[in-house]
Amino acid sequence: MKFGPVHDLEFAEVVILAAITTAVFFGGWHLPLWDNALGAWLTSTFREWPRLMPIVAGALYSTIFWVKVVLLCYVQLAIRWTFPRFRYDQIQTLGWKILPPARPGEHLRHRRPGAASTRRCAGWRSWDCWRSASSSP
């Protein structure tokens, strides 16, 4: 009985995240290629019934929005069900034994040649040294 609300909130989070993603990144209720044609069809079809057009348009656009939300929910859940879960000790091993030794290699790999080796850059104004090194020929 205590786990039920937590389980429900986990799936509510999936729906809320899919709705926000749809609104922000996937155009909300707009169709990618048919949006102008859909608006023209609504205008021409409901010219005789102007009071009915907002109801039909609202139902159509909300249906488009919720179809996108359901598809994103399916994608999220398919990804969640496809990949295996990591145990807590595996995540700790990754964070403490694998990632810290890889960090110096990342610094050496992304260092620009000659940027900091020819000048002494220290203190809070070290960004000046990087800026002048990148702007010099």
C-alpha atoms as a printed R data frame, in Angstrom:
    type eleno elety resid chain resno       x      y       z
1   ATOM     1    CA   MET     A     1   0.000  0.000   0.000
2   ATOM     2    CA   LYS     A     2   2.924  2.360   0.616
3   ATOM     3    CA   PHE     A     3   4.619  1.689  -2.720
4   ATOM     4    CA   GLY     A     4   1.525  2.448  -4.828
5   ATOM     5    CA   PRO     A     5   1.723  6.268  -4.836
6   ATOM     6    CA   VAL     A     6   5.457  6.160  -5.602
7   ATOM     7    CA   HIS     A     7   4.840  3.824  -8.523
8   ATOM     8    CA   ASP     A     8   2.025  6.024  -9.840
9   ATOM     9    CA   LEU     A     9   4.139  9.167  -9.538
10  ATOM    10    CA   GLU     A    10   6.915  7.513 -11.511
11  ATOM    11    CA   PHE     A    11   4.581  6.998 -14.453
12  ATOM    12    CA   ALA     A    12   3.076 10.469 -13.995
13  ATOM    13    CA   GLU     A    13   6.616 11.808 -14.377
14  ATOM    14    CA   VAL     A    14   6.897  9.980 -17.700
15  ATOM    15    CA   VAL     A    15   3.695 11.622 -18.972
16  ATOM    16    CA   ILE     A    16   4.677 15.093 -17.706
17  ATOM    17    CA   LEU     A    17   8.140 14.836 -19.249
18  ATOM    18    CA   ALA     A    18   6.644 13.682 -22.559
19  ATOM    19    CA   ALA     A    19   4.136 16.571 -22.509
20  ATOM    20    CA   ILE     A    20   6.848 19.173 -21.808
21  ATOM    21    CA   THR     A    21   9.096 17.668 -24.486
22  ATOM    22    CA   THR     A    22   6.233 17.700 -26.976
23  ATOM    23    CA   ALA     A    23   5.382 21.328 -26.215
24  ATOM    24    CA   VAL     A    24   8.962 22.596 -26.281
25  ATOM    25    CA   PHE     A    25  10.755 20.469 -28.879
26  ATOM    26    CA   PHE     A    26   8.145 18.770 -31.071
27  ATOM    27    CA   GLY     A    27   5.891 21.683 -31.949
28  ATOM    28    CA   GLY     A    28   3.011 21.014 -29.558
29  ATOM    29    CA   TRP     A    29  -0.191 20.707 -31.579
30  ATOM    30    CA   HIS     A    30   1.358 21.657 -34.923
31  ATOM    31    CA   LEU     A    31   1.833 19.058 -37.623
32  ATOM    32    CA   PRO     A    32   5.242 19.173 -39.305
33  ATOM    33    CA   LEU     A    33   4.157 19.302 -42.949
34  ATOM    34    CA   TRP     A    34   0.379 19.592 -42.898
35  ATOM    35    CA   ASP     A    35  -0.202 22.528 -40.563
36  ATOM    36    CA   ASN     A    36  -1.099 25.094 -43.249
37  ATOM    37    CA   ALA     A    37  -3.229 22.589 -45.137
38  ATOM    38    CA   LEU     A    38  -5.045 21.638 -41.929
39  ATOM    39    CA   GLY     A    39  -5.812 25.286 -41.127
40  ATOM    40    CA   ALA     A    40  -7.066 25.882 -44.663
41  ATOM    41    CA   TRP     A    41  -9.254 22.782 -44.474
42  ATOM    42    CA   LEU     A    42 -10.762 23.872 -41.154
43  ATOM    43    CA   THR     A    43 -11.451 27.357 -42.471
44  ATOM    44    CA   SER     A    44 -13.072 26.152 -45.679
45  ATOM    45    CA   THR     A    45 -15.057 23.336 -44.106
46  ATOM    46    CA   PHE     A    46 -16.546 25.258 -41.190
47  ATOM    47    CA   ARG     A    47 -17.269 28.522 -42.999
48  ATOM    48    CA   GLU     A    48 -21.016 27.972 -42.664
49  ATOM    49    CA   TRP     A    49 -20.764 27.014 -38.965
50  ATOM    50    CA   PRO     A    50 -18.412 29.569 -37.368
51  ATOM    51    CA   ARG     A    51 -19.393 28.581 -33.826
52  ATOM    52    CA   LEU     A    52 -18.464 24.954 -34.440
53  ATOM    53    CA   MET     A    53 -14.982 25.660 -35.806
54  ATOM    54    CA   PRO     A    54 -13.234 26.424 -32.456
55  ATOM    55    CA   ILE     A    55 -14.643 23.226 -30.932
56  ATOM    56    CA   VAL     A    56 -13.516 21.036 -33.826
57  ATOM    57    CA   ALA     A    57 -10.154 22.802 -34.097
58  ATOM    58    CA   GLY     A    58  -9.549 22.428 -30.353
59  ATOM    59    CA   ALA     A    59 -10.438 18.744 -30.439
60  ATOM    60    CA   LEU     A    60  -8.237 18.152 -33.475
61  ATOM    61    CA   TYR     A    61  -5.236 20.052 -32.136
62  ATOM    62    CA   SER     A    62  -5.471 18.484 -28.685
63  ATOM    63    CA   THR     A    63  -5.676 15.054 -30.333
64  ATOM    64    CA   ILE     A    64  -2.496 15.815 -32.281
65  ATOM    65    CA   PHE     A    65  -0.771 16.952 -29.078
66  ATOM    66    CA   TRP     A    66  -1.791 13.873 -27.085
67  ATOM    67    CA   VAL     A    67  -0.817 11.482 -29.886
68  ATOM    68    CA   LYS     A    68   2.674 12.994 -29.755
69  ATOM    69    CA   VAL     A    69   2.703 12.657 -25.957
70  ATOM    70    CA   VAL     A    70   1.663  8.999 -26.116
71  ATOM    71    CA   LEU     A    71   4.350  8.256 -28.718
72  ATOM    72    CA   LEU     A    72   7.006  9.882 -26.522
73  ATOM    73    CA   CYS     A    73   5.741  7.942 -23.497
74  ATOM    74    CA   TYR     A    74   6.109  4.755 -25.513
75  ATOM    75    CA   VAL     A    75   9.666  5.706 -26.520
76  ATOM    76    CA   GLN     A    76  10.609  6.464 -22.897
77  ATOM    77    CA   LEU     A    77   9.158  3.229 -21.594
78  ATOM    78    CA   ALA     A    78  10.660  1.173 -24.424
79  ATOM    79    CA   ILE     A    79  14.092  2.567 -23.590
80  ATOM    80    CA   ARG     A    80  13.517  1.914 -19.900
81  ATOM    81    CA   TRP     A    81  12.385 -1.669 -20.525
82  ATOM    82    CA   THR     A    82  15.121 -2.442 -23.052
83  ATOM    83    CA   PHE     A    83  18.244 -1.501 -21.134
84  ATOM    84    CA   PRO     A    84  19.238 -3.414 -17.996
85  ATOM    85    CA   ARG     A    85  19.279 -1.755 -14.614
86  ATOM    86    CA   PHE     A    86  22.584 -1.164 -12.924
87  ATOM    87    CA   ARG     A    87  23.074 -2.200  -9.346
88  ATOM    88    CA   TYR     A    88  24.118  0.468  -6.861
89  ATOM    89    CA   ASP     A    89  27.584 -1.054  -6.375
90  ATOM    90    CA   GLN     A    90  28.159 -1.011 -10.164
91  ATOM    91    CA   ILE     A    91  27.356  2.695 -10.326
92  ATOM    92    CA   GLN     A    92  29.727  3.359  -7.404
93  ATOM    93    CA   THR     A    93  32.475  1.373  -9.132
94  ATOM    94    CA   LEU     A    94  31.965  3.410 -12.283
95  ATOM    95    CA   GLY     A    95  32.071  6.701 -10.368
96  ATOM    96    CA   TRP     A    96  35.065  5.934  -8.162
97  ATOM    97    CA   LYS     A    97  37.285  3.534 -10.113
98  ATOM    98    CA   ILE     A    98  36.674  4.050 -13.820
99  ATOM    99    CA   LEU     A    99  35.855  7.730 -14.377
100 ATOM   100    CA   PRO     A   100  38.555  9.444 -12.191
101 ATOM   101    CA   PRO     A   101  41.507  7.726 -13.943
102 ATOM   102    CA   ALA     A   102  40.032  8.737 -17.295
103 ATOM   103    CA   ARG     A   103  39.874 12.420 -16.310
104 ATOM   104    CA   PRO     A   104  43.588 13.343 -16.815
105 ATOM   105    CA   GLY     A   105  43.487 11.704 -20.229
106 ATOM   106    CA   GLU     A   106  40.563 13.912 -21.211
107 ATOM   107    CA   HIS     A   107  42.497 17.023 -20.160
108 ATOM   108    CA   LEU     A   108  45.509 16.001 -22.212
109 ATOM   109    CA   ARG     A   109  43.404 15.091 -25.221
110 ATOM   110    CA   HIS     A   110  41.551 18.423 -25.338
111 ATOM   111    CA   ARG     A   111  44.534 20.672 -24.565
112 ATOM   112    CA   ARG     A   112  45.451 23.059 -27.344
113 ATOM   113    CA   PRO     A   113  49.101 22.835 -28.336
114 ATOM   114    CA   GLY     A   114  51.111 25.803 -27.121
115 ATOM   115    CA   ALA     A   115  48.275 27.481 -25.268
116 ATOM   116    CA   ALA     A   116  49.451 27.133 -21.689
117 ATOM   117    CA   SER     A   117  52.898 25.634 -22.134
118 ATOM   118    CA   THR     A   118  54.590 28.838 -23.375
119 ATOM   119    CA   ARG     A   119  53.099 31.192 -20.757
120 ATOM   120    CA   ARG     A   120  52.690 31.007 -17.046
121 ATOM   121    CA   CYS     A   121  48.977 31.251 -16.311
122 ATOM   122    CA   ALA     A   122  47.882 31.269 -12.701
123 ATOM   123    CA   GLY     A   123  45.355 32.901 -10.463
124 ATOM   124    CA   TRP     A   124  41.907 34.137 -11.148
125 ATOM   125    CA   ARG     A   125  42.950 35.906 -14.366
126 ATOM   126    CA   SER     A   126  44.198 32.746 -16.065
127 ATOM   127    CA   TRP     A   127  41.464 33.104 -18.667
128 ATOM   128    CA   ASP     A   128  43.383 36.106 -20.054
129 ATOM   129    CA   CYS     A   129  46.230 33.790 -20.916
130 ATOM   130    CA   TRP     A   130  43.933 31.385 -22.756
131 ATOM   131    CA   ARG     A   131  42.230 34.214 -24.590
132 ATOM   132    CA   SER     A   132  45.497 35.806 -25.717
133 ATOM   133    CA   ALA     A   133  46.933 32.445 -26.750
134 ATOM   134    CA   SER     A   134  43.952 31.666 -28.939
135 ATOM   135    CA   SER     A   135  43.929 35.095 -30.574
136 ATOM   136    CA   SER     A   136  47.662 35.173 -31.369
137 ATOM   137    CA   PRO     A   137  48.759 33.771 -34.766
